[in-house]
Tab-separated table of C-alpha atoms in Angstrom:
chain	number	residue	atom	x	y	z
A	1	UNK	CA	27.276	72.750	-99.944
A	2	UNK	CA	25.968	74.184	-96.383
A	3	UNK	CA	22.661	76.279	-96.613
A	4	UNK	CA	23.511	78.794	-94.203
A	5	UNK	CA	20.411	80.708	-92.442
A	6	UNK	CA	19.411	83.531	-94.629
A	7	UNK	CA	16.589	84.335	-92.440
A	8	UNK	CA	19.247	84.947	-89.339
A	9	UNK	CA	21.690	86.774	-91.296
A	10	UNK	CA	19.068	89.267	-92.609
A	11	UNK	CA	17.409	89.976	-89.101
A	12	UNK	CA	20.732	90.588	-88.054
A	13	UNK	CA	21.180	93.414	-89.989
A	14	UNK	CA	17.902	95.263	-90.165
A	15	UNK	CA	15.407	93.556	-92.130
A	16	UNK	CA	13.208	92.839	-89.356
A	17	UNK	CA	10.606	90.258	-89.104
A	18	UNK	CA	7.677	92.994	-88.163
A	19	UNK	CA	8.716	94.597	-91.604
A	20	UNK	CA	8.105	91.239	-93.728
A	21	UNK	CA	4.663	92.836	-95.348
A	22	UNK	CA	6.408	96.052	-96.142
A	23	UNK	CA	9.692	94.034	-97.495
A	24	UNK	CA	7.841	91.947	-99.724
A	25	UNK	CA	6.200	94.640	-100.883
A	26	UNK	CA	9.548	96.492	-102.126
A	27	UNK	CA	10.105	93.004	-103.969
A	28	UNK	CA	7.146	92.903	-105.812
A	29	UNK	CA	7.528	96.646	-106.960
A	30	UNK	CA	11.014	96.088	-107.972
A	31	UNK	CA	10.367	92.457	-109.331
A	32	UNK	CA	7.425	94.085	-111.795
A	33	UNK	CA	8.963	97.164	-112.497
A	34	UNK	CA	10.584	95.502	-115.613
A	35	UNK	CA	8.332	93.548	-116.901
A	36	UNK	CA	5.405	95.987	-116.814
A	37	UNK	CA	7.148	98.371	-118.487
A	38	UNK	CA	7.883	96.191	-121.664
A	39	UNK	CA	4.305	94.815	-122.143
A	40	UNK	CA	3.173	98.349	-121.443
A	41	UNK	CA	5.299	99.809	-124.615
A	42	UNK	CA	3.962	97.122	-126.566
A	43	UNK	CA	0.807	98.581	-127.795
A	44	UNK	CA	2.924	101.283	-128.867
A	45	UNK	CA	4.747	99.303	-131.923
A	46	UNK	CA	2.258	100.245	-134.967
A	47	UNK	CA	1.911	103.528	-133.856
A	48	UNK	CA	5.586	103.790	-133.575
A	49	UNK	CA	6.177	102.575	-137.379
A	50	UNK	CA	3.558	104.960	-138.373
A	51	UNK	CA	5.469	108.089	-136.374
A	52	UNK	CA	9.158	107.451	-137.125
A	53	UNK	CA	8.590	106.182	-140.504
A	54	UNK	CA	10.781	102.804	-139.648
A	55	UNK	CA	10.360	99.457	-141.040
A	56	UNK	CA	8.484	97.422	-138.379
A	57	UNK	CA	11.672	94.991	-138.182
A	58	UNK	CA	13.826	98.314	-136.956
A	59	UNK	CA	10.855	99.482	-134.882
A	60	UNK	CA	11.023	95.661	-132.846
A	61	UNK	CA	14.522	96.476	-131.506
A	62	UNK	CA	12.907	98.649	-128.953
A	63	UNK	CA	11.645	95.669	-127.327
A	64	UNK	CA	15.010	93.124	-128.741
A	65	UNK	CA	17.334	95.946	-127.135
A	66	UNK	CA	15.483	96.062	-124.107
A	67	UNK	CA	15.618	92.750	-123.518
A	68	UNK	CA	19.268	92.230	-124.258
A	69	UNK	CA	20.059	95.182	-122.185
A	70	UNK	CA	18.131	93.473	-119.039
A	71	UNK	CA	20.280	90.414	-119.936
A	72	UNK	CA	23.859	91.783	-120.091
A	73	UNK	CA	23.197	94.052	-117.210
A	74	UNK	CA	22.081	91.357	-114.919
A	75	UNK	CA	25.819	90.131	-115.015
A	76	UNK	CA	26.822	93.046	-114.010
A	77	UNK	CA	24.779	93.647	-111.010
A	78	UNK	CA	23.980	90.043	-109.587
A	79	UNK	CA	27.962	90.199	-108.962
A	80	UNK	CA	27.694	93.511	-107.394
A	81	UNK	CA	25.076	92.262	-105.315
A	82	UNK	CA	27.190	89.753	-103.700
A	83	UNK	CA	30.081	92.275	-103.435
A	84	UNK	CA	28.328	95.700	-102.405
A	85	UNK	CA	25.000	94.610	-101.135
A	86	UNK	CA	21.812	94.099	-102.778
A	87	UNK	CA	20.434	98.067	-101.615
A	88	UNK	CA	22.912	100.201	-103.740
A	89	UNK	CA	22.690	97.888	-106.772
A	90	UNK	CA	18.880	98.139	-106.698
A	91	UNK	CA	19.327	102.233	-106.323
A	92	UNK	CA	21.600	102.335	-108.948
A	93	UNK	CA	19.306	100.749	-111.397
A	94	UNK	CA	16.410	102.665	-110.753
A	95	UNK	CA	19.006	105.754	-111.871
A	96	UNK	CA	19.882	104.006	-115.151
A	97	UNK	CA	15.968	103.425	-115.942
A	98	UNK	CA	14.777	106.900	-115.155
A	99	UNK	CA	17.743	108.304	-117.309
A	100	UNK	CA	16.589	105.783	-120.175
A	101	UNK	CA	13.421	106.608	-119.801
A	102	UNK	CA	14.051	110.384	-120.206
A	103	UNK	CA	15.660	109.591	-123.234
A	104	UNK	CA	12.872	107.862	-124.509
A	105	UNK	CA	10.167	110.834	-123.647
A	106	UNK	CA	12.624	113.109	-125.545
A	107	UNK	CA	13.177	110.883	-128.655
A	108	UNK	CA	12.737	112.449	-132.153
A	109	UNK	CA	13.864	109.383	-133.896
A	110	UNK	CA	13.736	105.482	-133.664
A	111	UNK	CA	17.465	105.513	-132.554
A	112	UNK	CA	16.875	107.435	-129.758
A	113	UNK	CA	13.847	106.137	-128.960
A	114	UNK	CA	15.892	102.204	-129.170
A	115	UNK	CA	18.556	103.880	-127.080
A	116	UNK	CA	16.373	105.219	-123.973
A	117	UNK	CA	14.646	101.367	-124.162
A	118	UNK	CA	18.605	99.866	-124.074
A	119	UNK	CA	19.024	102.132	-120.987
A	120	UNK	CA	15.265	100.937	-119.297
A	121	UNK	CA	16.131	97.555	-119.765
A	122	UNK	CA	20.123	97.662	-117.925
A	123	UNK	CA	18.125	99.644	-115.169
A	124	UNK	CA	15.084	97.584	-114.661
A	125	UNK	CA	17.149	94.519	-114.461
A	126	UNK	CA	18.746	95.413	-111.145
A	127	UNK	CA	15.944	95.349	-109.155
A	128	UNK	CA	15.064	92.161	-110.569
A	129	UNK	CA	17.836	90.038	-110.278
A	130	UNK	CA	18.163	92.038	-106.310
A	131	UNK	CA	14.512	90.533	-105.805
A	132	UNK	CA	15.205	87.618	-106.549
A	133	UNK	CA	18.847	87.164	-104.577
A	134	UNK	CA	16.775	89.245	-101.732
A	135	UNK	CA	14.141	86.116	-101.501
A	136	UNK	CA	16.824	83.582	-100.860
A	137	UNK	CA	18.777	86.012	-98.326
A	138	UNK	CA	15.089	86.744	-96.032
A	139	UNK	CA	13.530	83.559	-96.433
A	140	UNK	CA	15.468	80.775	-96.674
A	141	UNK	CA	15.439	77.259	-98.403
A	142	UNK	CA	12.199	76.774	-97.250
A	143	UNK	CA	10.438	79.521	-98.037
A	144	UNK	CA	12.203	81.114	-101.345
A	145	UNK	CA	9.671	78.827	-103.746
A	146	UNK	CA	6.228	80.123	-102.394
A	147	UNK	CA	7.465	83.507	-101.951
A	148	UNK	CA	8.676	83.442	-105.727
A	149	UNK	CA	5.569	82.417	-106.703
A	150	UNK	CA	4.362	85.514	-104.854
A	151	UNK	CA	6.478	87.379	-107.366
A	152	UNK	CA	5.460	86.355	-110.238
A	153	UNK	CA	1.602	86.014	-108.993
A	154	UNK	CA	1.776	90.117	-108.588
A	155	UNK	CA	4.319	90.332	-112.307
A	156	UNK	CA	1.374	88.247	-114.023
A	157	UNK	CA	-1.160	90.495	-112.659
A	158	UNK	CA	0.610	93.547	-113.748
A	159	UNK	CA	1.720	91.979	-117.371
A	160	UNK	CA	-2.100	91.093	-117.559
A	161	UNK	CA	-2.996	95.170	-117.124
A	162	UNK	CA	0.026	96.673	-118.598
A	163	UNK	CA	-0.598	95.594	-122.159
A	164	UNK	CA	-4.169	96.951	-121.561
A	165	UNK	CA	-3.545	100.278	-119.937
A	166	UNK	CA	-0.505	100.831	-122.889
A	167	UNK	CA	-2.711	100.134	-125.525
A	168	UNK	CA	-5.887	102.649	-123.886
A	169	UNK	CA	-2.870	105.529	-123.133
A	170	UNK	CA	-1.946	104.845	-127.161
A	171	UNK	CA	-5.028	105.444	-128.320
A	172	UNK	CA	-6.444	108.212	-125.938
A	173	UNK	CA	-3.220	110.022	-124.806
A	174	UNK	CA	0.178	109.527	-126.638
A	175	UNK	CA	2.726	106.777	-126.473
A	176	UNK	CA	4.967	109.327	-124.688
A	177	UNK	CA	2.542	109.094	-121.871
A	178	UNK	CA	3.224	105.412	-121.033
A	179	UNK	CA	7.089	106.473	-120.526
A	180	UNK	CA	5.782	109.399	-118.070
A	181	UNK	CA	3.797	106.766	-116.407
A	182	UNK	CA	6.765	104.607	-115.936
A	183	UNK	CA	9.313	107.001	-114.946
A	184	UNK	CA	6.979	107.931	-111.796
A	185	UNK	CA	6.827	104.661	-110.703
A	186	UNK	CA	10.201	104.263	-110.875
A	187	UNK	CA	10.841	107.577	-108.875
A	188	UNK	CA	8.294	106.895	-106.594
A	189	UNK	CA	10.048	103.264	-105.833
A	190	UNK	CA	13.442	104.712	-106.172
A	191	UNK	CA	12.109	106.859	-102.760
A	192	UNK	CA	10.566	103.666	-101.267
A	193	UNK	CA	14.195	102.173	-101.432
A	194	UNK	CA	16.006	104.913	-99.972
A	195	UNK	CA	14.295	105.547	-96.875
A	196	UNK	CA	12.754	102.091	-96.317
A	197	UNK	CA	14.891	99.181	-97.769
A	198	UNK	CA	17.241	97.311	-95.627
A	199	UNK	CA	20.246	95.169	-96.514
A	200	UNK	CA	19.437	91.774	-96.525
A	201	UNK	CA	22.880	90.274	-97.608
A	202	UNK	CA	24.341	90.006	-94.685
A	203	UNK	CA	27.937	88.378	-95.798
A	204	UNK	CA	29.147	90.470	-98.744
A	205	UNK	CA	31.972	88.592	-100.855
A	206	UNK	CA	35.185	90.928	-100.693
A	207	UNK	CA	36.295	88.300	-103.471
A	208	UNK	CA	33.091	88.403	-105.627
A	209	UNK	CA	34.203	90.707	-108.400
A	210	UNK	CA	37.732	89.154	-108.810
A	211	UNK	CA	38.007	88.137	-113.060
A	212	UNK	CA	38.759	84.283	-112.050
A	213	UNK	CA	36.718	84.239	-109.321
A	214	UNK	CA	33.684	85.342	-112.024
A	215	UNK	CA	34.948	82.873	-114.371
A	216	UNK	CA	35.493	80.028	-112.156
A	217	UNK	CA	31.849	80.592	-110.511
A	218	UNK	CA	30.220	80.614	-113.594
A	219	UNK	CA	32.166	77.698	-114.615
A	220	UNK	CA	31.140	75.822	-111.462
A	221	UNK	CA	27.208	76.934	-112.098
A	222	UNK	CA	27.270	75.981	-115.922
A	223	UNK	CA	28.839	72.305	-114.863
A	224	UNK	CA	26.118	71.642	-112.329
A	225	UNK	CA	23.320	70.337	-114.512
A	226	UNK	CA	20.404	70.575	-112.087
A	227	UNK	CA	21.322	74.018	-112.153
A	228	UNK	CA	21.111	74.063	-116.151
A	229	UNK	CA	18.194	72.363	-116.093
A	230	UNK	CA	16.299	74.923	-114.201
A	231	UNK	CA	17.967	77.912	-115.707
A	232	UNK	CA	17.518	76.511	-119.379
A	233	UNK	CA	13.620	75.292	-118.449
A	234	UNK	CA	13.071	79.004	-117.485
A	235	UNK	CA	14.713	80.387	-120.281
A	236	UNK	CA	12.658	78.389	-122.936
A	237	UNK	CA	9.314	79.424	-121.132
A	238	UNK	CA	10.347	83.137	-120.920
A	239	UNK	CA	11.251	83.125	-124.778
A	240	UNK	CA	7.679	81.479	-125.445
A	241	UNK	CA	5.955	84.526	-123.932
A	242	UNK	CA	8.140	87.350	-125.579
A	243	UNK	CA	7.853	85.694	-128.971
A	244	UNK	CA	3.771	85.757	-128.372
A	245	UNK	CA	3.982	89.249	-127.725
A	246	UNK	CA	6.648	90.712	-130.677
A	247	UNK	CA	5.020	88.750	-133.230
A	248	UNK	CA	1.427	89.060	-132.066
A	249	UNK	CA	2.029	93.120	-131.968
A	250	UNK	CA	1.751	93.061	-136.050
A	251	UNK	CA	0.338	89.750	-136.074
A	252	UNK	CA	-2.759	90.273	-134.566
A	253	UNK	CA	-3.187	93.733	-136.144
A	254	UNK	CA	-2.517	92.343	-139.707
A	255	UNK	CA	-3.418	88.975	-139.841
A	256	UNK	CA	-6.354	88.776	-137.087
A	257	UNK	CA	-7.843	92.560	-137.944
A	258	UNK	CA	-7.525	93.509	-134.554
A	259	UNK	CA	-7.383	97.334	-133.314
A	260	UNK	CA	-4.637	98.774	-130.986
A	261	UNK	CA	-6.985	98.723	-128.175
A	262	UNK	CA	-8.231	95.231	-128.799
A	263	UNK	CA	-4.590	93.943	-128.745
A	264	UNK	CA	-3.480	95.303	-125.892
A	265	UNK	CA	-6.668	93.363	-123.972
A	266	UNK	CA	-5.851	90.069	-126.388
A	267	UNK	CA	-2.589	90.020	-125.012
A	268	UNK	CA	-3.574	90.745	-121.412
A	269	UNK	CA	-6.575	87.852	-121.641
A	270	UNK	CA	-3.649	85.172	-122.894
A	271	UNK	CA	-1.804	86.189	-119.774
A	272	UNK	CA	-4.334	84.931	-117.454
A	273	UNK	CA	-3.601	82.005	-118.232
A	274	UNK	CA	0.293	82.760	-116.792
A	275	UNK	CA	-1.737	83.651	-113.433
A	276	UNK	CA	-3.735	80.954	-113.443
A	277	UNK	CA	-0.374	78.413	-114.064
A	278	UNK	CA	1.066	80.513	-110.512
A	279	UNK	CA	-1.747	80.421	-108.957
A	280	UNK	CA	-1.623	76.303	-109.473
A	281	UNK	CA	1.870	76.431	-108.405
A	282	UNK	CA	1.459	78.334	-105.163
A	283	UNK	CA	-1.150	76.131	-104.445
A	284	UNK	CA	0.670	72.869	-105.063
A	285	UNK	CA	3.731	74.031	-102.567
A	286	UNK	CA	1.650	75.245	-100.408
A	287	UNK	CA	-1.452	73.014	-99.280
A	288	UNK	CA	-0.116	69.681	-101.470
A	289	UNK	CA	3.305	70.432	-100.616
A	290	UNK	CA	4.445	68.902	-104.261
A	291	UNK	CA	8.350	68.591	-105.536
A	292	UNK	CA	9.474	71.212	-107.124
A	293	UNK	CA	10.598	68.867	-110.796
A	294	UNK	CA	7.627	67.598	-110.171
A	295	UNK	CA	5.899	71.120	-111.110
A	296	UNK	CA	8.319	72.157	-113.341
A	297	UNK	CA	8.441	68.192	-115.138
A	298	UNK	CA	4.362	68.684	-115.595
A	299	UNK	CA	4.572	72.414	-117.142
A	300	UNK	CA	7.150	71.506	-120.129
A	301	UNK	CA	4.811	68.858	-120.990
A	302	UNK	CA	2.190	71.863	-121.278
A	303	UNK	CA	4.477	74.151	-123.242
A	304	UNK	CA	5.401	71.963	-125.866
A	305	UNK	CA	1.797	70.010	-126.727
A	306	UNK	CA	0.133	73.741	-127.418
A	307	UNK	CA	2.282	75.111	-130.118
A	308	UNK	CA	2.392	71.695	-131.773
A	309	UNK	CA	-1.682	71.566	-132.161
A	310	UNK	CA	-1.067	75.393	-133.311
A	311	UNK	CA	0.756	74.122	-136.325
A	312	UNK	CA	-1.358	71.332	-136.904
A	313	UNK	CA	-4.135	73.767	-137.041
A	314	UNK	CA	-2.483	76.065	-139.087
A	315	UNK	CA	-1.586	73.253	-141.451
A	316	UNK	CA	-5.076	72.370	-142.413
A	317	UNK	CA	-5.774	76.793	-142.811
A	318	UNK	CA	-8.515	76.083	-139.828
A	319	UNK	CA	-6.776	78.378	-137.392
A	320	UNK	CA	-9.306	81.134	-136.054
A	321	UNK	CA	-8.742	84.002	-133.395
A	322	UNK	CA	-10.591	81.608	-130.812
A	323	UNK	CA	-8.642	78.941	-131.568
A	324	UNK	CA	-5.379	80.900	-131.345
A	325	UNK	CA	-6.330	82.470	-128.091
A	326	UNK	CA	-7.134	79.339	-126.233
A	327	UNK	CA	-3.890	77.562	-127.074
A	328	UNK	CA	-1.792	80.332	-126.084
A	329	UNK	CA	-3.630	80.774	-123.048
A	330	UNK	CA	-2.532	76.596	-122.430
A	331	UNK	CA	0.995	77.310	-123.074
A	332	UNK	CA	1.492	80.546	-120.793
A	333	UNK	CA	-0.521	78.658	-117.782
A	334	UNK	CA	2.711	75.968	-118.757
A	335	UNK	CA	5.005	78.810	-118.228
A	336	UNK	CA	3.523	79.871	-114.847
A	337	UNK	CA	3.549	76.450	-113.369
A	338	UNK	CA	7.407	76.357	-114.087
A	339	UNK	CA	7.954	80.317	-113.542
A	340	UNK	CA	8.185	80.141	-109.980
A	341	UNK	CA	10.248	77.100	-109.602
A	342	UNK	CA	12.580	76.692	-111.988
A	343	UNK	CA	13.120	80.630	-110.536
A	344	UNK	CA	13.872	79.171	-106.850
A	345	UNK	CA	15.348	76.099	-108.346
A	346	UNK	CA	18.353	78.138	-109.432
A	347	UNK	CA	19.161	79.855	-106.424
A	348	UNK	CA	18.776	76.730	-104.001
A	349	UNK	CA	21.381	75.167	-105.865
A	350	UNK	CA	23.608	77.523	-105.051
A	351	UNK	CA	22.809	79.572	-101.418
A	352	UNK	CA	25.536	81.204	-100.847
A	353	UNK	CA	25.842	82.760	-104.508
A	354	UNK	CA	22.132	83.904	-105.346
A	355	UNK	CA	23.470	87.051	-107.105
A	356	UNK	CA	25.526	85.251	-108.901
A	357	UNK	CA	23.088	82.702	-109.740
A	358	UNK	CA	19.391	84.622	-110.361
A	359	UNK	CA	21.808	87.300	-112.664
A	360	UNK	CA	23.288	84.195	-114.672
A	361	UNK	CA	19.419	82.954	-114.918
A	362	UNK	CA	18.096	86.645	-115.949
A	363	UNK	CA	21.393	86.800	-118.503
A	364	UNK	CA	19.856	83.592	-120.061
A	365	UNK	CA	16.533	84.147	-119.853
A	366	UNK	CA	16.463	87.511	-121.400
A	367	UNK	CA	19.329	86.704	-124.261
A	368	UNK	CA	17.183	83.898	-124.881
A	369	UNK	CA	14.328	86.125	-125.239
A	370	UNK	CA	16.133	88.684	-127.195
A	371	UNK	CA	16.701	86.392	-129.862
A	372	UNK	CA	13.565	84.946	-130.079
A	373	UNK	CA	11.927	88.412	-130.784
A	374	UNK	CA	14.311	89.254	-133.571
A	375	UNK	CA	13.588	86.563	-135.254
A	376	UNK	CA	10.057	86.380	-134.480
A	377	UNK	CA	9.921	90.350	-135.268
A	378	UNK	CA	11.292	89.667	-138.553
A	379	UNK	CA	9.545	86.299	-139.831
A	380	UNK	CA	5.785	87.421	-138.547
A	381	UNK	CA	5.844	90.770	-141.065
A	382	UNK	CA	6.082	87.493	-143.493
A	383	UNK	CA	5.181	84.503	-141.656
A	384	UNK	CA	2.589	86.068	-139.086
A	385	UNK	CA	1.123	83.723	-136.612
A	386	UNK	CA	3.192	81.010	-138.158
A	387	UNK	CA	6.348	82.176	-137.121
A	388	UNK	CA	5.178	82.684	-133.933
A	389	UNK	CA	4.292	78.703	-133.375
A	390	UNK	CA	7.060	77.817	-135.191
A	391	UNK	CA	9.111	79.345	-132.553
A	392	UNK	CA	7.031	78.289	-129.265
A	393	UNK	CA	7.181	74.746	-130.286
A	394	UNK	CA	10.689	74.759	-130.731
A	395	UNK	CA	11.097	76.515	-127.623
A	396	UNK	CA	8.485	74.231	-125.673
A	397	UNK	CA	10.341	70.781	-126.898
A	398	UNK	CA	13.661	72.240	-125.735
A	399	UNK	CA	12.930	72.721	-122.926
A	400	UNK	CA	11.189	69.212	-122.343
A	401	UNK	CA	13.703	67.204	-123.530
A	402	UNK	CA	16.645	69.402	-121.861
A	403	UNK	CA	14.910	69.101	-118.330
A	404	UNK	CA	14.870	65.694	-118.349
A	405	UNK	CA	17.591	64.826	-119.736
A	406	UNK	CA	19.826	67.489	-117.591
A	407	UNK	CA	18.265	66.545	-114.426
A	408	UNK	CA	18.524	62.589	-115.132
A	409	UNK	CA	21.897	63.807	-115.980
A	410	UNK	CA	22.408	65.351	-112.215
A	411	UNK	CA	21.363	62.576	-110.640
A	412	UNK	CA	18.688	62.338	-107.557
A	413	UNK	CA	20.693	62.770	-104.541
A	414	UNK	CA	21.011	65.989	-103.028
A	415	UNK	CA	18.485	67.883	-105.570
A	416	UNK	CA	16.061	70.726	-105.164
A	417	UNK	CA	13.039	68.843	-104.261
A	418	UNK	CA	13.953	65.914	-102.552
């Protein structure tokens, strides 16, 4: 398949090179957006069981509908993307979260309240599967992997804080202030995008929403398995980290004694260790100029050993906060080694789709996720810390043995990489 010259196409129709700063910019804003404002509600959950009156289990699908939302949506607007453009998908988004998020500031009730999160999470996911399709349409097959690793170098930083700030805002203002904080960001951006974001997809596909079409593209990406390989890899790393963070909301509280506050900075001080794992892999494209499986090869190998010493630990009753922080820290600097990669991995297999590719990727790698929290949600009330590890190691060795096997499977020639 011909890599045709994103970078030409894009200057061609406005996104000029003088305005790469500003651009990338937008990205990160609309690439974080999302993310941030999950790990920023987290904090929230035990004050939210304590206000509604819900079971904890019920009180978790404000984070499980969230993430499904993010996932369905994402097949919705990586297709429009390619039809329409990646500007009015991105505006429309930012529409859908503010209304959600409305919702959610006027909620007198856990459905409500699950409701405006559904909403947040369809939104959010726009400008995050545009970000990523707007990477391979500026910069090209050469430089969509170090950007990317931009990305998620500025979403670690801001999944690092957001847990923090969410959990001081609990405590000293409200939850409902963390919703006020995210709906003017997300009007402030929405702004950004009108007046300063330029198309960057500069060959729309009249044929891109066609039923067959849809079906016989995601047929064609599902039977590549380099493609799987990265997409799957990714989706078993993302899972990890939202499993950490459902069950460690109660987990942590119950089982470890921890306060609101001190969560929200316990789960921001295991996320270094995701910037830390980006900051390796910028540096490893960058000055070492390493393969791409290579990275992503090394960091299953450091999601799956963590979680498995976990359970060991657990299994002789030895495990200790320390103990539990320091693992997890290994496994997410795993996950942001691969983040990045197994991200541009998925759209260099296929150029000339990278709506349709990053929104099959965010489909996975949030369903995946979704699942992973209800069930973590609902074991940890029982299980606590247990069901946590259970579910990271399981996770981990998936996606170690599937990346091998699926990229053995897809032979060398021609891959990302080479």
């Amino acid at each position: 398949m011909t890599d045709r010259p994103a970078d030409q196409g894009a200057a061609g129709n406005g996104t000029a090179g003088g305005r790469v700063p500003l651009f990338i910019a937008i990205l990160m804003a609309l690439y974080v957006l999302g993310e941030a404002s999950n790990t920023m509600f987290v904090p929230a959950l035990p004050a939210l069981v304590e206000l509604f009156g819900a079971p904890e289990a019920i009180v978790q699908y404000t984070l499980s509908g969230y993430a499904l939302a993010f996932a369905i949506g994402q097949l919705l607007f990586g297709p429009l993307s390619d039809r329409f453009g990646r500007r009015p998908g991105v505006l429309a988004g930012l529409v859908v979260f503010l209304a959600g998020t409305a919702i959610a500031l006027l909620a007198t009730s856990i459905g409500w309240l699950i409701l405006g999160r559904v909403l947040q999470g369809l939104g959010a996911c726009a400008g995050y599967v545009g970000a990523r399709a707007m990477v391979r349409d500026r910069f090209g097959r050469q430089g969509a992997a170090p950007v990317m690793a931009l990305l998620f170098l500025c979403l670690s930083v801001a999944v690092i804080l957001s847990p923090v700030i969410g959990g001081l805002v609990v405590d000293g203002l409200g939850w409902r202030v963390g919703f006020w904080l995210q709906g003017g960001a997300a009007l402030i951006l929405g702004l950004v995008c009108l007046f300063a974001l330029r198309e960057t997809n500069a060959r729309p596909d009249p044929h891109a929403l066609r039923l067959l079409r849809l079906l016989r593209n995601y047929a064609d990406l599902f039977a590549n398995p380099r493609y799987l390989a990265f997409m799957l890899t990714h989706s078993c790393g993302y899972a990890g980290i939202l499993a950490f963070f459902a069950g460690g909301a109660f987990a942590l509280t119950d089982q470890m004694g921890l306060t609101r506050q001190e969560l929200g900075q316990g789960l921001g001080l295991v996320m270094v260790g995701f910037l830390l794992g980006i900051v390796a892999a910028m540096l490893a494209l960058r000055r070492l100029g390493a393969d791409i499986r290579l990275l992503v090869s090394i960091s299953t190998v450091l999601m799956a050993v963590p979680p498995v010493l976990l359970l060991l630990w657990s299994a002789f009753g030895i495990l200790d906060l320390t103990g539990l922080m320091v693992l997890e820290f290994a496994f997410m600097f795993g996950t942001g080694l691969m983040a990045p990669n197994t991200a541009a991995g998925v759209m260099l297999e296929y150029p000339d789709r990278a709506g349709l590719a990053a929104a099959l990727l965010g489909c996975m790698q949030m369903a995946a996720a979704a699942v992973a929290t209800a069930v973590v949600s609902i074991l940890s009330v029982r299980y606590g810390v247990e069901a946590i590890t259970v579910a990271q190691a399981l996770l981990g060795g998936a996606a170690l043995l599937l990346f091998h096997l699926l990229v053995r499977m897809g032979g060398r020639r021609g891959a990302v990489g080479d």
